[in-house]
Structure formats: structure tokens, C-alpha cells
C-alpha positions in Angstrom: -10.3 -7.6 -28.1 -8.7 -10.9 -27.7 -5.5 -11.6 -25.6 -3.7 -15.6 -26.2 -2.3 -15.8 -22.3 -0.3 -18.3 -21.1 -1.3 -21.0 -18.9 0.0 -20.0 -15.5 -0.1 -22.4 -12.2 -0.3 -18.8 -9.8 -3.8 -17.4 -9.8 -2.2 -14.0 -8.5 0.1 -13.5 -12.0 -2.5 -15.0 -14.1 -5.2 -12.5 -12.9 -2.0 -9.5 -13.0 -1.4 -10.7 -16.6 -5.1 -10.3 -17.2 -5.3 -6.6 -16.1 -2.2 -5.6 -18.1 -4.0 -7.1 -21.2 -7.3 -5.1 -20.2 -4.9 -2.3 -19.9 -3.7 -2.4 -23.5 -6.8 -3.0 -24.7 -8.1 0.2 -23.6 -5.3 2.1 -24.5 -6.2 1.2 -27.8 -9.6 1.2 -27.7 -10.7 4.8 -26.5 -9.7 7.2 -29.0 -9.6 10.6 -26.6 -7.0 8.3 -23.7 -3.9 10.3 -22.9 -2.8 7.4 -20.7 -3.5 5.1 -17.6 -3.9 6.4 -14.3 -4.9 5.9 -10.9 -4.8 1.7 -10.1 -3.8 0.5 -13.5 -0.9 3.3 -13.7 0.4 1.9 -10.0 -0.6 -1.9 -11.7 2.4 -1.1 -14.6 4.6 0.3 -12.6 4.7 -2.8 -10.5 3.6 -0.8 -7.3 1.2 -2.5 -4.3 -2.6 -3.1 -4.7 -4.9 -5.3 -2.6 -5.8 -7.4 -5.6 -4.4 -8.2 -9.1 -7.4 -7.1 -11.3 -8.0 -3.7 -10.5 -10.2 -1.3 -12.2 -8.5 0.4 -15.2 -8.4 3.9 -15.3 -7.9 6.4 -18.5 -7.5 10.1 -18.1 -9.2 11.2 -21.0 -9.5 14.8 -22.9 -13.1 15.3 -23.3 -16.3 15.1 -20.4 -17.4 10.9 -21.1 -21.1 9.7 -22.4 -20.7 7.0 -19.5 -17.4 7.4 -17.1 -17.8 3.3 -15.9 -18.2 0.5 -18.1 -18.0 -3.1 -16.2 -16.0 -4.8 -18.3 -16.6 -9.0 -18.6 -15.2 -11.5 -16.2 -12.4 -13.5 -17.2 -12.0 -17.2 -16.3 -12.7 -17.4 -12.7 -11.4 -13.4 -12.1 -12.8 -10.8 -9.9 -16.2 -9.7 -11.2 -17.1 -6.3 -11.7 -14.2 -4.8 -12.5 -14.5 -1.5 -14.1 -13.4 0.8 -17.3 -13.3 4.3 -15.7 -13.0 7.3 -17.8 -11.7 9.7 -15.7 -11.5 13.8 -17.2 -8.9 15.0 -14.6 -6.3 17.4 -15.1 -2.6 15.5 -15.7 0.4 18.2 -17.8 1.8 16.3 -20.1 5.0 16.1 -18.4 3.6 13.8 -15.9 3.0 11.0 -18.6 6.0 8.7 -18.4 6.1 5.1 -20.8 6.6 2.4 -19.6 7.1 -1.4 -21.6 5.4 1.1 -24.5 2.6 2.1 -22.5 1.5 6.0 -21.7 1.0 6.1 -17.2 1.2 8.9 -15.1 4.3 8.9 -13.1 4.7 7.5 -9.7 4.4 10.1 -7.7 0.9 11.5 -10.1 -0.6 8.0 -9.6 -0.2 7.9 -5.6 -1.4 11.1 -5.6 -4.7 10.3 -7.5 -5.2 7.3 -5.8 -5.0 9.4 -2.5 -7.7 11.0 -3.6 -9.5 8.5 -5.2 -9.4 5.3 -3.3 -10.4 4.0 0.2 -7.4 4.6 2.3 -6.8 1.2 3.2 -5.9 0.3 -0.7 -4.3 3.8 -1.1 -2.0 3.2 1.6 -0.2 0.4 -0.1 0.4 2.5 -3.2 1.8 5.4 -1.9 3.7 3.7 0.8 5.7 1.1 -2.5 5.6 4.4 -4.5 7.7 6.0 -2.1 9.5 3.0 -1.4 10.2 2.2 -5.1 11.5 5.9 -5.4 13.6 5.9 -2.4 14.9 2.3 -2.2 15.7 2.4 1.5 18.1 0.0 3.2 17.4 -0.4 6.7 20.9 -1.0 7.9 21.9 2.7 6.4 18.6 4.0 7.3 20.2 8.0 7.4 20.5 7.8 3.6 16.9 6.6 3.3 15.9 9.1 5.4 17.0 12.2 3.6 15.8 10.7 0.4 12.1 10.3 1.8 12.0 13.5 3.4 12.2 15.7 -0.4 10.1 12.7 -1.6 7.8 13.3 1.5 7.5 17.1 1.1 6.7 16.6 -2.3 3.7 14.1 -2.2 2.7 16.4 0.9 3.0 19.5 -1.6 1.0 17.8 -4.6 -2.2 16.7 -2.4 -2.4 20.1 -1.0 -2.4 21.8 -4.6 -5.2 19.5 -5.6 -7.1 21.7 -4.1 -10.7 21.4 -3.3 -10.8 17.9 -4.9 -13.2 15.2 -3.7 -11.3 13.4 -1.2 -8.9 15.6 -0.2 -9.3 15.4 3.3 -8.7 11.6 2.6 -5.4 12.1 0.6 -4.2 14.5 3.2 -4.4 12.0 5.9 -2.8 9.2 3.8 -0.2 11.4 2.2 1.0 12.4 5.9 1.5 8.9 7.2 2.7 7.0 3.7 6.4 5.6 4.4 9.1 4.2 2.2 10.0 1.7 4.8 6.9 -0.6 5.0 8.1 -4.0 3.2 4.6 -5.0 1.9 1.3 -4.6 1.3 0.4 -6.3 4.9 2.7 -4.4 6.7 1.0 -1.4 5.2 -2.6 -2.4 5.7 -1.9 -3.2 9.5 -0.6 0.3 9.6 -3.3 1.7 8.3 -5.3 0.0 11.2 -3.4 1.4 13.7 -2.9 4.5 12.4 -7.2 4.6 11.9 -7.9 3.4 14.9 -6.3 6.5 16.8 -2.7 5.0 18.3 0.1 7.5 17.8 2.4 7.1 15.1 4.3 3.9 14.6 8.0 3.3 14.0 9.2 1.2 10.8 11.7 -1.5 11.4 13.2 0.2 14.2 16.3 -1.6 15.5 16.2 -3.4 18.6 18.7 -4.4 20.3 18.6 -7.9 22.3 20.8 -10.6 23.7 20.3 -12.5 20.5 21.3 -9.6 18.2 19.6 -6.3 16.3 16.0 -7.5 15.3 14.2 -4.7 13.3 10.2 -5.2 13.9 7.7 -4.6 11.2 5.8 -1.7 13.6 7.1 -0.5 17.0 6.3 2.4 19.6 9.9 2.4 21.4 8.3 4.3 24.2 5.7 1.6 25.1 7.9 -1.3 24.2 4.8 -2.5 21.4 5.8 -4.0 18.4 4.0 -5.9 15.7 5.0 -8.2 13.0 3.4 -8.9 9.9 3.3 -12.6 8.9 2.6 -13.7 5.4 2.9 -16.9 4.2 5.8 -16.7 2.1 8.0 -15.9 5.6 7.8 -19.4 6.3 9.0 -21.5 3.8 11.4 -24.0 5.5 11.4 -25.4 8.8 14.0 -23.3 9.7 12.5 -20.1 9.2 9.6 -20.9 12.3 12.7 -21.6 14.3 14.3 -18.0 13.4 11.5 -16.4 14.1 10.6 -17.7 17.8 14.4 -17.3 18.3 13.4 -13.6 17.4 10.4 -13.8 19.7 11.5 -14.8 22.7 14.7 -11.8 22.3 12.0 -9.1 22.3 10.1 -10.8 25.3 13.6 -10.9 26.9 13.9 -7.3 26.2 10.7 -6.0 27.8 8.8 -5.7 24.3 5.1 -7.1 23.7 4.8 -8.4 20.4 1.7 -8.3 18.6 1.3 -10.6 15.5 -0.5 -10.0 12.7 -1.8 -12.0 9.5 -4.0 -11.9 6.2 -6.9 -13.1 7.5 -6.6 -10.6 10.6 -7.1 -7.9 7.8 -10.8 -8.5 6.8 -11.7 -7.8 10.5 -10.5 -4.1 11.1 -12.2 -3.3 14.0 -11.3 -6.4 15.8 -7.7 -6.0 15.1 -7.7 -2.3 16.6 -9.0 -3.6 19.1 -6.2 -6.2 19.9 -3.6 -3.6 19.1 -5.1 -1.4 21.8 -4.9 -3.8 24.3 -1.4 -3.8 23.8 -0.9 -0.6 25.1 -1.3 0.7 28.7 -4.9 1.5 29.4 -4.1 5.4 29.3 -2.9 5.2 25.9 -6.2 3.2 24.7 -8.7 5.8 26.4 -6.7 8.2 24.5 -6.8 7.2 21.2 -10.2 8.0 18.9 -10.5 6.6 15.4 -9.4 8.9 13.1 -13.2 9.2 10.4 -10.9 10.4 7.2 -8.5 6.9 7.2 -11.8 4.9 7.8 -13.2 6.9 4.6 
């Protein structure tokens, strides 16, 4: 099949425009597909994934010839990207549409890709998943709150009735530490760090109170005065923004907290980073903590 993109100046949508093409295509290319699922379900629904051409997934009614296909390489795109025929069982009820294409719901597709996925990629779906169906605002965090805790118990619930699924051990982990209030993927994959690496569980954009105002931190342990912020690019866009944020620095310092700070390319180097998070903490709390195997799975 043939798609007529437009020319696009940012890699990042042209390669997301891309996938949704390959999406369609399959859709309409494999006669037994019920719908989208896994990656390409969270891709529609416009939830987090670590790249924008992910494999596409079908749920399909009958056992496949061949489950994987690699499908071809577009421009300068990710190579090996995958058609996955996946025979799992989804109740029709679970299928929503949406912009006229058949994906499992939100919560279905983070719990598949629980299961499914490494949890460092699954932890940025489930954590927008539950963001996108909680919407929390972290001034009237209360509301937010209640909201995630059904949502919570319900993600919670759905892993454990998968049963004796491949992965569940995985999914379990995930599912328990997944949180509305991460505000993106880095935020999320920095967590997951921590979280693998063995530190007890973090606070999200707990409020802080300083000379120079409430500052809410991306990651904080109120009890060891740790916090760690997330830097992506796109924080600093004017001059004024750097200022902001070593205004916001030197408040937490003030305050008695150690701030940790964390980018992209920090990411690709797991281990290392653990390793600087621990030696944040108080040398009890580091012997303490032991990688958890099931979020390095």
C-alpha cells in the first residue's frame, strides 16, 4: 500500500505520521484483524512511547502462519519494525474507535503492554494512560488523587486476572508503580530507574515550600530531602527560562534539598544513573536498596 505524506520539517511527527499510515494499512490488509493493540493502540490514542515508529500490533481471531512480518523501512525511519499478529483474548467491549480506527481501550492497551513490553517502554504508557484518564492538576492534587486510586485499583485488578500470562510478574511490578502524575516520558523513564534500581518509592511533584515560593519537583523522597528534575530540551526555550530554573535551584539548596538532574542522554546509561541517584541518598539507604530483576526485565 501507498500513503502521499506531507513533507514535514520534524523528524519525530514525520516518523508518527508514518506509523499511523502502517497502521491503516494493516487494518485493511489482514482480513481476521479485530483491531490494533498493544504499541500502535497506545500510538492512536496519542499516549507515550520511546519512539515514534513502533511495531504495530493486530489482535487477530485465528492462531497466525507467521505472528512477525518486518515490514520495509521508510525514508530514513527506524529499521526493523515489525507487523505482529497477536491471538490474545480482547471482549469486544474493550474495542473503542478512534479517528475511524478499531483499538483497544486505554486501560486494555496499558495492560497488554505491561505484559508485553520491556518495563522501561511500558512505564511511559501506562503512566500517560492513567494520566490521560485522570487528567490530574497538581495545585488540586486531592481530586487527582481519588480519581487515580479507582483507576489504580482497576489496572491493578486487570493484570492480576491475566492470569498466568507471560510477563506477568513484569506487569505486576509496572502496574503497582504507574502514576498519573508523571509529566513525560523522561520523567517516567527516570522513575523507572529509580524505582529498578531498588530506592523506595518516589513522590511526584510534591510541593515544596521555599523562600522563593512552592516549587513542585519532578521526583522527591521528602524524608531524605532528594529530589530530581527531569530536563528536556523543550524546558529551555528562552533565555529566561535558565534563569527560572537556577532561581528554583538555589530555593531547594536553601531549603536543605539535594537536587539531582536528569537528561535524555542520561537515559541510555541506566546503571550509571542508578548509581548517581544512590549517591544521593545517605549511605544506609544505598546499602539497602537491591535492583528489583522484574523492572530490569
Amino acid at each position: 500500500m501507498y500513503a502521499d505524506l506531507p513533507a514535514c520539517d520534524d523528524s519525530w511527527r514525520e516518523r508518527h505520521e508514518v506509523s499511523l499510515a502502517r497502521c491503516v494499512a494493516a487494518l485493511r490488509t489482514v482480513p481476521s484483524a479485530r483491531g490494533l493493540s498493544h504499541e500502535s493502540a497506545a500510538l492512536v490514542h496519542g499516549l507515550w512511547l520511546p519512539h515514534p515508529e513502533p511495531d504495530v500490533s493486530l489482535v487477530v481471531t485465528s492462531n497466525p502462519h507467521r505472528s512477525a512480518l518486518v515490514l520495509p523501512v521508510v525514508g530514513t525511519g527506524r529499521a526493523g519494525v515489525l507487523l505482529r499478529r497477536r491471538r490474545v483474548r480482547v471482549p469486544q467491549a474493550r474495542f473503542v474507535t478512534v479517528n475511524g480506527l478499531p483499538v483497544t481501550d486505554i486501560l486494555r492497551t496499558a495492560v497488554d503492554c505491561a505484559f508485553d513490553l520491556p518495563a522501561r517502554d511500558s512505564i511511559m504508557v501506562l503512566d500517560s494512560a492513567l494520566r490521560c484518564l485522570c487528567r490530574p492538576d497538581r495545585r488540586r492534587r486531592a481530586e487527582a488523587e481519588a480519581r487515580f486510586a479507582e483507576l489504580h485499583g482497576q489496572l491493578v485488578d486487570e493484570v492480576a486476572a491475566q492470569g498466568v500470562r507471560a510477563g506477568a510478574r513484569r506487569a505486576r511490578a509496572v502496574a503497582a508503580m504507574a502514576s498519573p502524575f508523571a509529566e513525560s516520558p523522561g520523567e517516567s523513564r527516570t522513575r523507572w530507574i529509580a524505582a529498578a534500581t531498588g530506592l523506595p518509592a518516589a513522590v511526584l511533584q510534591e510541593p515544596v515550600a521555599t523562600a522563593a515560593g512552592v516549587f513542585f519537583p519532578d521526583l522527591a523522597w521528602p524524608r531524605w530531602r532528594v529530589a530530581v528534575e527531569f530536563d528536556g530540551r523543550l524546558k529551555y526555550t528562552e533565555e529566561s527560562d535558565l534563569w527560572a530554573e537556577k532561581r528554583r535551584q538555589d530555593a531547594l539548596t536553601a531549603a536543605g534539598w539535594r537536587l539531582v538532574r536528569v537528561v535524555w542522554e542520561d537515559l541510555g546509561s541506566p546503571a550509571a544513573l542508578g548509581s548517581r541517584l544512590l549517591a544521593a541518598f545517605p549511605d544506609d539507604v544505598a546499602r539497602s536498596s537491591q535492583p528489583v530483576p522484574e523492572l530490569w526485565a
